[in-house]
Amino acid sequence: VDIDFEKEPIGVGKDGKNVYFRDIWPTSEEIAEVVQSSVLPSMFKSTYEAITKGNPMWNKLSVPEDKLYSWDPKSTYIHEPPYFKNMTMDPPGPHGVKDAYCLLNFGDSITTDHISPAGNIQKDSPAAKYLMERGVDRKDFNSYGSRRGNDEVMARGTFANIRIVNKLLNGEVGPKTVHIPTGEKLYVFDAAMRYKEAGQDTIILAGAEYGSGSSRDWAAKGPMLQGVKAVIAKSFERIHRSNLVGMGIIPLCFKAGEDADSLGLTGHERYTIDLPSKVSDIKPGQDVTVVTDTGKSFTCTARFDTEVELAYFDHGGILPYVIRNLIK
């Protein structure tokens, strides 16, 4: 890369003279002549005429003739996701949040690397437990990336980053949180399932630039599967904020100059978010009141930034929105 091809030689010929790039570079005419004589139609025909015939190993695979994919309940790699279970043709409409517990209380710069299932599956994690219960040896755990087609594994790997810092644990580093009703320290997934089984909503408190870093779909899918209904942050990375809306999660921003600490929020409160029951009554960027069971009340900005995002939210997310409109 440091050679000036115009002025510097690229080598020395047998006659001892310098050889420049221009001496060996073929002309357009020479290239066209070679293509005409050597790149023949028969090459392409022989390659592509058998492309639909496969090969003996491929052809021996047993393929069911059903028009719908037959899910294998024993597979730990591909699992039927629950996104469309119990879905009706009528949109559910906007959902507020009532008496929600705080699943996680974060500071600034929580990235999609912190949120998303990524890397190796730790031996004592909820995902590892799930796999071992299904007869998968530890040596065959593989990575979250390889198992991204199994929502059960990925939901267990959400917020499983070993370097995550959760204020509910007073600065302790690791993928755990406090189950507020009992005070138990649990893996984030296990705490989330406790709340879901009890029919209790959860929210996340966060600082600035929540969801920064590369955009990843599981950073929004995972929290939704864990039952998170809203994220209240100082600010959001723009694509992650949009992805949250696409999974039916409410993104709220504290007002300028405010955050959880300045408002005296510890994350041990229960949160009620008052949203209108009709999507037509919600406008992009409108104020929303949040009230806690301790009597605190504060105003946030609803970060539905476009009318299209409000339509997604009305349907419970972008996937149900697309499916209903395809059917119609």
Rosetta silent file (secondary structure, phi, psi, omega in degrees, C-alpha in Angstrom):
SEQUENCE: VDIDFEKEPIGVGKDGKNVYFRDIWPTSEEIAEVVQSSVLPSMFKSTYEAITKGNPMWNKLSVPEDKLYSWDPKSTYIHEPPYFKNMTMDPPGPHGVKDAYCLLNFGDSITTDHISPAGNIQKDSPAAKYLMERGVDRKDFNSYGSRRGNDEVMARGTFANIRIVNKLLNGEVGPKTVHIPTGEKLYVFDAAMRYKEAGQDTIILAGAEYGSGSSRDWAAKGPMLQGVKAVIAKSFERIHRSNLVGMGIIPLCFKAGEDADSLGLTGHERYTIDLPSKVSDIKPGQDVTVVTDTGKSFTCTARFDTEVELAYFDHGGILPYVIRNLIK
SCORE:     score description
SCORE:     0.000 S_00000001
   1 L     0.000  -13.164 -178.700    0.000    0.000    0.000 S_00000001
   2 L   -92.277    1.276 -176.962    2.996    2.267    0.313 S_00000001
   3 L   -85.521  135.479  169.603    4.010    1.930   -3.365 S_00000001
   4 L   -91.988   98.073 -171.908    3.490    4.773   -5.821 S_00000001
   5 L   -61.158  -24.914 -179.645    2.710    2.597   -8.821 S_00000001
   6 L   -70.307  -35.414 -171.871    3.251    5.447  -11.247 S_00000001
   7 L  -113.079  -24.526 -174.970    6.841    6.094  -10.154 S_00000001
   8 L  -105.309  138.862  177.599    8.067    3.043   -8.241 S_00000001
   9 L   -73.526  154.261  176.164    8.812   -0.381   -9.759 S_00000001
  10 L  -100.532   -1.774  178.176    7.143   -3.499   -8.367 S_00000001
  11 E   176.143 -174.458  179.833   10.113   -5.708   -9.237 S_00000001
  12 E  -126.081  131.833 -178.726   13.110   -6.315  -11.493 S_00000001
  13 L   -77.842  172.531  179.733   12.987   -8.334  -14.715 S_00000001
  14 L   -60.770  -26.519  179.530   15.439  -11.023  -15.837 S_00000001
  15 L   -83.502    4.064  178.318   17.161   -8.396  -17.938 S_00000001
  16 L    83.929   -0.242 -179.340   17.834   -6.357  -14.823 S_00000001
  17 L   -90.267  150.595  177.801   15.429   -3.615  -15.795 S_00000001
  18 E   -65.766  141.578  176.834   12.740   -2.261  -13.489 S_00000001
  19 E  -111.730  124.381  178.925    9.201   -3.608  -14.025 S_00000001
  20 L  -102.435  160.369 -178.311    6.337   -1.212  -13.419 S_00000001
  21 H   -56.428  -38.683 -177.895    2.711   -2.043  -12.781 S_00000001
  22 H   -65.197  -20.525 -179.025    1.728   -0.556  -16.143 S_00000001
  23 H   -74.062  -28.395 -174.503    4.022   -3.066  -17.868 S_00000001
  24 H  -109.924  -13.866 -178.058    2.055   -6.122  -16.742 S_00000001
  25 L   -70.573  124.848 -176.926   -1.485   -4.734  -16.362 S_00000001
  26 L   -70.572  152.831  176.517   -3.637   -6.075  -19.237 S_00000001
  27 L   -80.123  164.307  177.725   -5.518   -3.727  -21.515 S_00000001
  28 H   -60.196  -36.141  179.698   -9.313   -3.755  -21.699 S_00000001
  29 H   -64.906  -41.327  179.852   -9.036   -5.337  -25.143 S_00000001
  30 H   -65.255  -39.504  178.819   -6.885   -8.193  -23.797 S_00000001
  31 H   -65.228  -45.076 -179.472   -9.360   -8.853  -20.972 S_00000001
  32 H   -60.967  -37.174 -179.608  -12.322   -8.842  -23.363 S_00000001
  33 H   -66.228  -41.694  178.965  -10.527  -11.321  -25.633 S_00000001
  34 H   -66.257  -42.856  179.319   -9.892  -13.756  -22.762 S_00000001
  35 H   -60.960  -44.699 -177.263  -13.494  -13.501  -21.549 S_00000001
  36 H   -62.628  -36.887 -175.347  -14.823  -14.121  -25.048 S_00000001
  37 H   -91.474  -19.674 -171.150  -12.678  -17.201  -25.570 S_00000001
  38 H  -119.176  -28.459  179.206  -12.698  -18.695  -22.060 S_00000001
  39 L   -93.432   97.458 -169.399  -15.875  -17.729  -20.167 S_00000001
  40 L  -105.325  149.017  178.545  -18.346  -19.955  -21.986 S_00000001
  41 H   -55.612  -32.643 -177.415  -22.144  -20.378  -21.606 S_00000001
  42 H   -62.515  -29.901  178.429  -21.675  -24.100  -21.026 S_00000001
  43 H   -60.897  -46.903 -177.273  -19.902  -23.372  -17.727 S_00000001
  44 H   -71.782  -37.821 -178.715  -22.957  -21.644  -16.303 S_00000001
  45 H   -64.173  -44.902 -178.432  -25.402  -24.133  -17.774 S_00000001
  46 H   -67.107  -31.878 -179.079  -23.629  -27.141  -16.265 S_00000001
  47 H   -74.097  -42.183 -171.513  -23.398  -25.428  -12.889 S_00000001
  48 H   -94.043  -16.197 -175.658  -27.012  -24.273  -12.642 S_00000001
  49 L   -68.906  -22.843 -179.178  -28.939  -27.026  -14.434 S_00000001
  50 L  -106.883   12.279 -171.825  -28.632  -29.345  -11.415 S_00000001
  51 L   -66.467  -27.745  179.760  -29.022  -26.713   -8.709 S_00000001
  52 L   -89.230   -3.255 -178.676  -32.547  -27.858   -7.801 S_00000001
  53 L   -89.077  -14.219  179.128  -31.572  -31.522   -7.693 S_00000001
  54 L    68.762 -152.477  176.119  -29.400  -31.155   -4.598 S_00000001
  55 L  -137.522  167.413 -174.257  -26.930  -33.877   -3.736 S_00000001
  56 H   -53.863  -42.860 -178.630  -27.335  -37.445   -2.409 S_00000001
  57 H   -65.047  -44.122  179.041  -26.886  -36.461    1.259 S_00000001
  58 H   -63.852  -41.738 -176.079  -29.348  -33.561    0.952 S_00000001
  59 H   -69.392  -20.747 -179.929  -31.853  -35.674   -0.974 S_00000001
  60 L   -81.415  -10.914  179.279  -31.881  -38.376    1.730 S_00000001
  61 L   -64.439  136.492  178.551  -33.176  -35.931    4.341 S_00000001
  62 L   -79.866  122.173 -177.497  -36.723  -36.723    5.430 S_00000001
  63 L  -120.895  118.250  177.622  -38.954  -33.758    4.647 S_00000001
  64 L   -66.552  150.642 -177.166  -42.586  -33.647    5.839 S_00000001
  65 L   -91.588    4.032  179.517  -45.132  -32.604    3.234 S_00000001
  66 L   -62.228  149.076  177.991  -47.087  -30.345    5.620 S_00000001
  67 L   -80.989  -22.095  176.911  -47.547  -26.757    4.509 S_00000001
  68 L  -105.143  145.353 -179.526  -46.877  -25.486    8.043 S_00000001
  69 L   -63.619  133.190  179.262  -43.617  -26.029    9.865 S_00000001
  70 L   -93.062  104.191 -177.246  -43.808  -28.891   12.336 S_00000001
  71 L   -68.683  135.640  176.960  -42.221  -27.648   15.559 S_00000001
  72 L   -95.319  109.459 -176.824  -40.110  -30.194   17.420 S_00000001
  73 L   -64.418  -16.835 -179.027  -40.860  -29.742   21.146 S_00000001
  74 L   -89.703   -9.956 -177.141  -37.575  -31.487   22.011 S_00000001
  75 L   -71.117  134.212  175.300  -35.378  -29.108   20.014 S_00000001
  76 L  -101.088    4.489  178.188  -33.184  -26.813   22.073 S_00000001
  77 L  -106.850  -37.038 -178.505  -32.207  -24.798   18.987 S_00000001
  78 L  -127.665  124.408 -175.617  -35.555  -23.980   17.375 S_00000001
  79 L  -136.993  143.556  179.208  -38.667  -23.366   19.438 S_00000001
  80 L   -68.760  116.566 -177.987  -42.100  -21.988   18.588 S_00000001
  81 L   -74.359  157.281 -174.316  -42.103  -18.428   19.966 S_00000001
  82 L   -91.471   10.825 -171.842  -45.126  -17.167   21.890 S_00000001
  83 L   -57.771  -32.273 -174.225  -45.539  -13.870   20.035 S_00000001
  84 L  -110.228    7.874  179.398  -48.836  -14.825   18.368 S_00000001
  85 L   -67.230  135.202  178.316  -50.388  -17.062   21.014 S_00000001
  86 L    62.906   21.334  179.009  -53.939  -16.026   21.904 S_00000001
  87 L   -79.621  133.224  176.635  -53.778  -13.247   19.285 S_00000001
  88 L  -108.107  170.221 -179.934  -57.149  -12.047   18.022 S_00000001
  89 L   -73.334  -20.303  179.425  -57.953   -9.998   14.950 S_00000001
  90 L   -88.674  126.386  177.817  -58.910   -7.039   17.133 S_00000001
  91 L   -58.335  142.280 -179.129  -55.973   -4.957   18.411 S_00000001
  92 L   -71.042  -19.831 -178.018  -55.750   -5.001   22.219 S_00000001
  93 L    84.416  172.750 -178.764  -55.310   -1.216   22.358 S_00000001
  94 L   -62.503  145.440  176.255  -52.920    0.782   24.534 S_00000001
  95 L  -119.354  127.971  170.851  -52.012   -0.691   27.889 S_00000001
  96 L   -81.137 -172.670  178.839  -51.160    1.356   30.896 S_00000001
  97 E  -130.101  129.193 -176.553  -49.115   -0.034   33.747 S_00000001
  98 E  -123.924  125.319  174.792  -50.564   -0.526   37.221 S_00000001
  99 E    51.998   43.369 -178.564  -48.632   -1.175   40.435 S_00000001
 100 E   -78.674  145.798  173.484  -45.602   -2.485   38.549 S_00000001
 101 E   -88.763  156.284  176.263  -42.465   -3.578   40.329 S_00000001
 102 E   -88.388  114.528  179.535  -39.020   -2.414   39.242 S_00000001
 103 E   -74.684  -40.539 -177.814  -37.168   -5.385   37.759 S_00000001
 104 E  -146.093  144.196  177.809  -33.875   -3.496   37.319 S_00000001
 105 E  -124.540  107.321 -172.543  -32.570   -0.056   38.271 S_00000001
 106 L  -107.814  161.212  169.701  -29.699    1.050   36.026 S_00000001
 107 L   -93.156 -149.044 -177.848  -27.376    4.001   35.721 S_00000001
 108 L   -79.591  161.145  167.555  -26.091    5.500   32.456 S_00000001
 109 L    58.434   44.613  169.485  -24.869    3.756   29.306 S_00000001
 110 L   -80.774  118.043 -172.905  -26.551    0.385   29.557 S_00000001
 111 E   -96.866  171.040  175.122  -25.791   -1.058   26.136 S_00000001
 112 H   -66.685  -20.893  173.303  -27.401   -3.755   24.036 S_00000001
 113 H   -67.116  -34.565  176.303  -24.407   -5.900   25.019 S_00000001
 114 H   -70.689  -35.835 -172.693  -25.622   -5.679   28.618 S_00000001
 115 H   -85.445  -47.984 -171.405  -29.204   -6.462   27.632 S_00000001
 116 L   -71.624  148.738  169.434  -28.936   -8.992   24.812 S_00000001
 117 L   -68.199  121.130 -177.371  -28.112  -12.671   25.225 S_00000001
 118 L  -151.515  149.600  176.526  -24.558  -12.855   23.879 S_00000001
 119 L    81.478 -162.892 -178.177  -21.467  -14.996   24.194 S_00000001
 120 E   -72.919  153.861  178.269  -21.118  -18.318   25.965 S_00000001
 121 L   -86.738  115.273 -177.258  -23.818  -19.711   28.217 S_00000001
 122 L   -65.169  143.359 -170.052  -22.550  -19.588   31.812 S_00000001
 123 L   -63.359  -27.927 -177.512  -22.675  -22.940   33.608 S_00000001
 124 L  -104.958   10.150 -174.344  -24.871  -21.807   36.519 S_00000001
 125 L   -79.489  162.963  175.129  -27.208  -19.524   34.535 S_00000001
 126 H   -57.019  -35.625  178.042  -30.958  -20.042   33.999 S_00000001
 127 H   -65.284  -40.009  178.060  -30.226  -20.899   30.336 S_00000001
 128 H   -63.006  -42.940  178.807  -27.760  -23.584   31.437 S_00000001
 129 H   -60.384  -43.342  178.886  -30.344  -25.027   33.830 S_00000001
 130 H   -59.351  -45.878 -178.340  -32.914  -25.115   31.014 S_00000001
 131 H   -68.048  -42.239 -179.858  -30.524  -26.979   28.707 S_00000001
 132 H   -64.274  -36.076  177.369  -29.373  -29.462   31.354 S_00000001
 133 H   -63.683  -19.519  179.801  -32.985  -30.282   32.198 S_00000001
 134 L  -106.508   19.096  171.744  -33.345  -31.286   28.546 S_00000001
 135 L    80.177   16.914  178.968  -30.315  -33.542   28.524 S_00000001
 136 L   -88.001  123.495  177.697  -27.805  -31.171   26.928 S_00000001
 137 L   -69.181  152.450 -178.314  -24.257  -31.744   28.195 S_00000001
 138 H   -56.663  -37.325 -178.714  -22.290  -28.732   29.335 S_00000001
 139 H   -66.898  -15.334 -178.298  -19.806  -29.201   26.484 S_00000001
 140 H  -107.087   11.745  179.506  -22.706  -28.825   24.044 S_00000001
 141 L   -56.642  -40.719 -176.268  -24.188  -25.624   25.488 S_00000001
 142 L    64.940 -157.249 -175.560  -22.776  -23.611   22.585 S_00000001
 143 E  -113.759  166.137  175.217  -23.487  -19.860   22.530 S_00000001
 144 L   -61.832  -38.441 -179.569  -26.576  -17.699   22.764 S_00000001
 145 H   -58.817  -37.973 -179.165  -26.000  -16.653   19.171 S_00000001
 146 H   -73.483  -21.124 -177.663  -26.232  -20.251   17.993 S_00000001
 147 H  -109.802   23.762 -176.225  -29.471  -20.763   19.922 S_00000001
 148 L   -67.701  -10.468  175.952  -31.161  -17.509   18.934 S_00000001
 149 L   -84.919   -0.556  178.137  -33.976  -19.538   17.357 S_00000001
 150 L  -114.035  106.208 -176.461  -35.064  -20.739   20.797 S_00000001
 151 H   -64.254  -27.638  179.802  -36.928  -18.034   22.698 S_00000001
 152 H   -65.481  -41.139  178.167  -36.759  -20.034   25.948 S_00000001
 153 H   -69.114  -44.674 -174.531  -32.948  -19.897   25.900 S_00000001
 154 H   -69.385  -36.815  176.843  -32.812  -16.273   24.775 S_00000001
 155 H   -63.485  -36.109  179.155  -35.301  -15.031   27.372 S_00000001
 156 H   -73.076  -22.585 -179.613  -33.153  -16.673   30.036 S_00000001
 157 H   -92.089   -3.836  178.850  -30.063  -15.003   28.584 S_00000001
 158 L   -74.356  133.254 -174.541  -31.533  -11.491   28.617 S_00000001
 159 L    59.183   30.643  179.301  -29.801   -9.307   31.246 S_00000001
 160 L   -99.842    9.996  179.911  -27.467  -12.255   31.905 S_00000001
 161 L   -64.170  130.632 -174.697  -24.309  -10.223   31.251 S_00000001
 162 L   -73.384   -8.302 -179.583  -21.801  -10.874   34.046 S_00000001
 163 L  -108.682   13.542 -178.504  -20.710   -7.217   34.054 S_00000001
 164 L   -75.948  141.604 -179.308  -24.127   -5.654   34.473 S_00000001
 165 E  -117.051  119.297 -176.264  -24.546   -3.250   37.417 S_00000001
 166 L  -116.385  121.673 -176.436  -27.980   -3.040   39.033 S_00000001
 167 H   -61.551  -23.358  178.639  -28.623   -0.412   41.698 S_00000001
 168 H   -64.916  -18.878  178.687  -31.035   -2.744   43.471 S_00000001
 169 H  -102.952   17.255  175.779  -27.956   -4.764   44.443 S_00000001
 170 L    55.061   42.872  175.357  -26.126   -1.694   45.791 S_00000001
 171 L    89.978   -4.358  177.617  -23.429   -1.760   43.129 S_00000001
 172 L   -64.632  136.751 -178.091  -22.838   -5.520   43.062 S_00000001
 173 E   -93.520  133.664  176.805  -21.820   -6.646   39.570 S_00000001
 174 L   145.129  167.619 -171.446  -23.584   -9.584   37.971 S_00000001
 175 L   -84.914   45.972 -179.035  -26.787  -10.837   36.295 S_00000001
 176 E  -127.200  168.725  177.804  -29.023  -10.800   39.372 S_00000001
 177 E  -149.287 -179.208  178.469  -31.636   -8.552   40.933 S_00000001
 178 E  -105.389  127.179  172.720  -33.836   -8.284   44.003 S_00000001
 179 E   -80.453  103.729 -168.102  -37.342   -9.733   43.960 S_00000001
 180 L   -54.459  -46.179 -176.459  -38.956   -6.801   45.764 S_00000001
 181 L   -60.467  -33.239 -176.885  -41.896   -8.602   47.476 S_00000001
 182 L  -107.611  -16.324 -176.889  -39.620  -11.177   49.151 S_00000001
 183 L    77.794    6.469 -179.264  -36.261   -9.392   49.188 S_00000001
 184 E   -75.239  144.963  173.129  -34.610  -12.450   47.608 S_00000001
 185 E   -92.261  118.943 -175.235  -31.609  -12.062   45.328 S_00000001
 186 E  -132.863  160.764  167.493  -32.343  -13.985   42.132 S_00000001
 187 E   -58.102  147.977 -175.881  -31.160  -14.252   38.560 S_00000001
 188 H   -55.560  -45.085 -179.517  -32.982  -11.589   36.550 S_00000001
 189 H   -60.834  -44.387 -178.291  -34.937  -14.187   34.575 S_00000001
 190 H   -63.683  -39.734  176.871  -36.024  -16.043   37.715 S_00000001
 191 H   -65.140  -42.726 -179.844  -37.210  -12.817   39.331 S_00000001
 192 H   -60.104  -40.355  179.628  -39.057  -11.845   36.143 S_00000001
 193 H   -69.144  -33.180  174.980  -40.860  -15.193   36.092 S_00000001
 194 H   -58.996  -46.638  179.852  -41.882  -14.760   39.737 S_00000001
 195 H   -63.565  -45.048 -178.004  -43.533  -11.480   38.817 S_00000001
 196 H   -62.226  -44.396 -178.718  -45.190  -12.932   35.697 S_00000001
 197 H   -63.381  -28.718  178.439  -46.572  -15.945   37.545 S_00000001
 198 L   -87.910    1.234 -179.506  -48.067  -13.602   40.125 S_00000001
 199 L    71.036   28.503 -176.846  -49.639  -11.472   37.383 S_00000001
 200 L  -106.543  130.100  176.558  -47.491   -8.459   38.316 S_00000001
 201 L   -71.157  157.446  174.188  -46.175   -5.982   35.736 S_00000001
 202 E  -133.054  154.787  174.678  -42.547   -4.869   35.796 S_00000001
 203 E  -131.395  171.686  175.293  -40.666   -1.808   34.579 S_00000001
 204 E  -124.958  134.630  171.202  -37.007   -0.818   34.218 S_00000001
 205 E   -99.615  140.196 -177.873  -35.423    2.394   35.490 S_00000001
 206 L  -150.822  165.394  178.718  -32.377    3.645   33.584 S_00000001
 207 L   -93.947 -139.750 -176.186  -30.069    6.605   33.054 S_00000001
 208 L   -83.524  151.299  174.488  -28.821    8.207   29.850 S_00000001
 209 L    56.053   45.401  176.716  -28.350    6.463   26.495 S_00000001
 210 E   -66.555  129.340  179.987  -30.212    3.316   27.429 S_00000001
 211 L    84.576   20.899  179.709  -29.718    0.711   24.683 S_00000001
 212 E   -71.339  167.709 -176.827  -26.618    2.300   23.158 S_00000001
 213 L    99.492 -167.828 -178.333  -24.276    0.284   20.967 S_00000001
 214 L   -66.687  143.872 -177.431  -25.133   -1.891   18.011 S_00000001
 215 L   -76.832  129.312 -179.933  -28.832   -2.444   17.460 S_00000001
 216 L  -134.104  133.311 -176.531  -29.982   -5.943   18.368 S_00000001
 217 L   -64.738  -35.464 -176.478  -33.494   -7.333   18.123 S_00000001
 218 H   -71.338  -15.098  175.772  -33.169   -9.528   21.222 S_00000001
 219 H   -67.811  -19.320  174.638  -32.445   -6.449   23.357 S_00000001
 220 H  -105.486  -36.883  179.115  -36.164   -5.693   22.912 S_00000001
 221 H   -63.593  -44.603 -176.577  -37.548   -9.207   22.457 S_00000001
 222 H   -59.419  -52.239  177.437  -35.935  -10.507   25.651 S_00000001
 223 H   -58.631  -37.604  178.577  -37.387   -7.886   28.028 S_00000001
 224 H   -62.120  -44.061  179.447  -40.821   -8.346   26.448 S_00000001
 225 H   -66.804  -25.716  176.915  -40.653  -12.102   27.043 S_00000001
 226 L   -81.665   -5.874  176.337  -39.604  -11.400   30.624 S_00000001
 227 L    96.569   10.492  179.371  -42.753   -9.325   31.112 S_00000001
 228 E   -70.232  129.704 -177.793  -41.283   -5.817   31.088 S_00000001
 229 E  -103.207  -22.469 -177.710  -44.019   -3.296   30.250 S_00000001
 230 E  -157.055  153.207  171.819  -42.093   -0.005   30.275 S_00000001
 231 E  -124.635  124.413  177.015  -38.617    1.513   30.450 S_00000001
 232 E  -109.032  114.234 -173.903  -38.197    4.913   32.115 S_00000001
 233 E  -135.188  164.228  174.356  -34.822    6.436   31.164 S_00000001
 234 L   -69.466  -39.600  176.613  -33.064    9.792   30.867 S_00000001
 235 L  -161.398  161.914 -178.351  -32.554    9.098   27.154 S_00000001
 236 E  -122.720  148.400  163.178  -32.581    6.238   24.648 S_00000001
 237 L   -67.477  135.140 -164.701  -30.433    5.142   21.748 S_00000001
 238 H   -62.905  -40.659 -177.251  -32.815    5.866   18.879 S_00000001
 239 H   -72.952  -38.940  179.237  -33.032    2.419   17.241 S_00000001
 240 H   -64.895  -38.782  177.231  -33.385    0.573   20.529 S_00000001
 241 H   -58.793  -44.400  178.971  -36.172    2.941   21.565 S_00000001
 242 H   -64.407  -38.547  178.384  -37.981    2.141   18.320 S_00000001
 243 H   -64.467  -36.673  177.140  -37.398   -1.585   18.855 S_00000001
 244 H   -60.586  -46.053  177.629  -38.953   -1.354   22.327 S_00000001
 245 H   -59.673  -41.422 -179.275  -42.095    0.161   20.806 S_00000001
 246 H   -62.663  -19.770  176.479  -42.046   -2.601   18.197 S_00000001
 247 L  -104.929   11.127  175.032  -42.280   -5.167   21.003 S_00000001
 248 L    81.382   16.793  179.467  -45.063   -3.308   22.814 S_00000001
 249 L   -98.217  134.269 -177.140  -42.875   -1.836   25.568 S_00000001
 250 E   -80.272  121.597  173.478  -43.532    1.781   26.608 S_00000001
 251 E   -96.626  120.889  179.138  -40.454    4.044   26.392 S_00000001
 252 E  -120.612  142.418  176.866  -40.666    7.028   28.765 S_00000001
 253 E  -113.067  134.318  170.367  -38.097    9.774   29.311 S_00000001
 254 E   -59.429  153.841  174.218  -37.592   11.698   32.526 S_00000001
 255 L   -68.215  155.531 -178.156  -37.948   15.434   32.113 S_00000001
 256 L   -53.956  132.650  178.799  -34.731   17.417   31.548 S_00000001
 257 L    86.652   -3.298 -179.844  -32.687   17.672   34.701 S_00000001
 258 L  -116.076  153.630  170.741  -34.490   14.777   36.368 S_00000001
 259 L  -157.779 -176.368 -177.296  -33.662   11.123   36.854 S_00000001
 260 L   -59.567  -41.504 -177.829  -34.435    8.353   39.316 S_00000001
 261 L   -66.740  -45.797 -177.421  -31.902    9.625   41.841 S_00000001
 262 L   -66.393  -27.078  178.223  -33.007   13.266   41.744 S_00000001
 263 L   -87.940   -1.041  178.543  -36.627   12.169   42.189 S_00000001
 264 L    74.216   25.341  179.127  -35.663    9.991   45.156 S_00000001
 265 L   -87.318  129.957 -179.745  -36.660    6.730   43.433 S_00000001
 266 L  -101.625  -17.230 -174.125  -34.952    3.623   44.804 S_00000001
 267 L    93.947   -5.100  177.860  -36.638    1.018   42.612 S_00000001
 268 L   -91.256   -1.646  179.585  -38.397   -0.519   45.607 S_00000001
 269 L   -81.262  171.743  169.692  -41.588    1.390   44.805 S_00000001
 270 E  -110.117  139.736 -168.473  -44.531    0.204   42.723 S_00000001
 271 E  -117.210  133.624  174.235  -45.216    2.254   39.587 S_00000001
 272 E  -119.824  124.604 -179.281  -48.440    3.174   37.841 S_00000001
 273 E  -110.045  118.103 -174.238  -48.248    4.737   34.380 S_00000001
 274 E   -91.022   98.398  176.654  -51.417    6.497   33.320 S_00000001
 275 L  -108.345  143.692  174.556  -51.909    6.081   29.566 S_00000001
 276 L   -57.525  149.848 -177.504  -55.166    6.887   27.729 S_00000001
 277 L   -80.548  -14.147  176.949  -57.188    3.789   26.864 S_00000001
 278 L  -112.439  133.399 -178.337  -57.600    4.896   23.230 S_00000001
 279 H   -64.146  -27.092  179.354  -54.604    5.230   20.928 S_00000001
 280 H   -66.575  -18.605  179.171  -56.276    8.225   19.283 S_00000001
 281 H   -90.906   -0.309  178.830  -55.889   10.064   22.610 S_00000001
 282 L  -105.937  133.290  178.492  -52.111    9.543   22.643 S_00000001
 283 L  -118.368  147.374  176.862  -49.874   11.919   20.718 S_00000001
 284 L   -54.139  128.500  175.470  -46.168   11.551   19.925 S_00000001
 285 L    77.171   15.125 -177.668  -44.114   13.136   22.691 S_00000001
 286 L   -78.624  161.821  178.514  -46.991   13.875   25.034 S_00000001
 287 E   -77.205  142.539  177.927  -46.633   14.096   28.811 S_00000001
 288 E  -132.643  137.226 -179.891  -47.499   11.055   30.902 S_00000001
 289 E   -92.678  133.600  175.394  -47.885   10.950   34.678 S_00000001
 290 E  -115.953  130.349 -178.598  -46.166    8.250   36.703 S_00000001
 291 E  -123.867  139.334  177.357  -47.292    7.652   40.291 S_00000001
 292 E  -107.601  162.945  179.942  -45.660    5.403   42.907 S_00000001
 293 L   -72.039   -8.296  177.205  -47.221    3.664   45.897 S_00000001
 294 L   -91.722    2.754  177.014  -45.074    5.870   48.143 S_00000001
 295 L    96.869   -5.020  178.462  -46.955    8.953   46.990 S_00000001
 296 L   -75.286  142.043  177.432  -44.373   10.305   44.553 S_00000001
 297 E  -136.785  133.039  178.798  -45.707   11.647   41.271 S_00000001
 298 E  -146.555  160.423 -176.582  -43.648   12.831   38.311 S_00000001
 299 E  -106.127  135.262  177.038  -44.130   13.630   34.651 S_00000001
 300 E  -122.504  165.710  174.100  -42.370   11.856   31.794 S_00000001
 301 E   -99.800  125.181  176.989  -42.348   12.240   28.020 S_00000001
 302 E   -75.184  119.039 -175.529  -43.882    9.340   26.108 S_00000001
 303 L   -92.785   48.769  162.102  -41.343    8.473   23.424 S_00000001
 304 L   -87.385  105.665 -168.354  -43.742    7.305   20.769 S_00000001
 305 L   -88.890  -13.631 -179.773  -42.098    9.505   18.164 S_00000001
 306 L  -140.765  164.053  176.341  -44.397    8.889   15.183 S_00000001
 307 H   -65.825  -32.340  178.803  -48.003    7.995   14.428 S_00000001
 308 H   -63.614  -42.172  178.172  -46.768    4.704   12.946 S_00000001
 309 H   -63.452  -36.198  176.162  -45.181    3.741   16.267 S_00000001
 310 H   -64.522  -36.275  176.857  -48.468    4.480   18.004 S_00000001
 311 H   -64.425  -41.768  176.626  -50.180    2.131   15.531 S_00000001
 312 H   -59.806  -46.420 -177.235  -47.665   -0.589   16.414 S_00000001
 313 H   -63.494  -37.097  178.502  -48.264   -0.014   20.120 S_00000001
 314 H   -60.563  -33.858 -178.951  -52.041   -0.166   19.615 S_00000001
 315 L   -88.419   -1.374 -177.502  -51.605   -3.654   18.130 S_00000001
 316 L    87.216   12.878  179.351  -49.282   -4.827   20.905 S_00000001
 317 L   133.232  168.668 -175.358  -46.161   -4.545   18.758 S_00000001
 318 H   -70.951  -33.851 -178.246  -45.001   -4.518   15.172 S_00000001
 319 H   -65.495  -50.839  175.531  -45.346   -8.285   14.618 S_00000001
 320 H   -60.792  -34.891  178.471  -49.078   -8.463   15.472 S_00000001
 321 H   -60.128  -47.460 -178.580  -49.574   -5.246   13.482 S_00000001
 322 H   -65.327  -45.250 -177.327  -48.024   -6.792   10.368 S_00000001
 323 H   -62.424  -47.019 -179.591  -49.878  -10.108   10.729 S_00000001
 324 H   -60.506  -41.011 -178.632  -53.302   -8.488   11.191 S_00000001
 325 H   -72.118  -30.659  175.179  -52.776   -6.250    8.177 S_00000001
 326 H   -66.901  -41.053 -179.892  -51.593   -9.160    6.028 S_00000001
 327 H   -65.572  -41.898  179.681  -54.721  -11.128    6.944 S_00000001
 328 L   -64.622    0.000    0.000  -56.943   -8.138    6.185 S_00000001
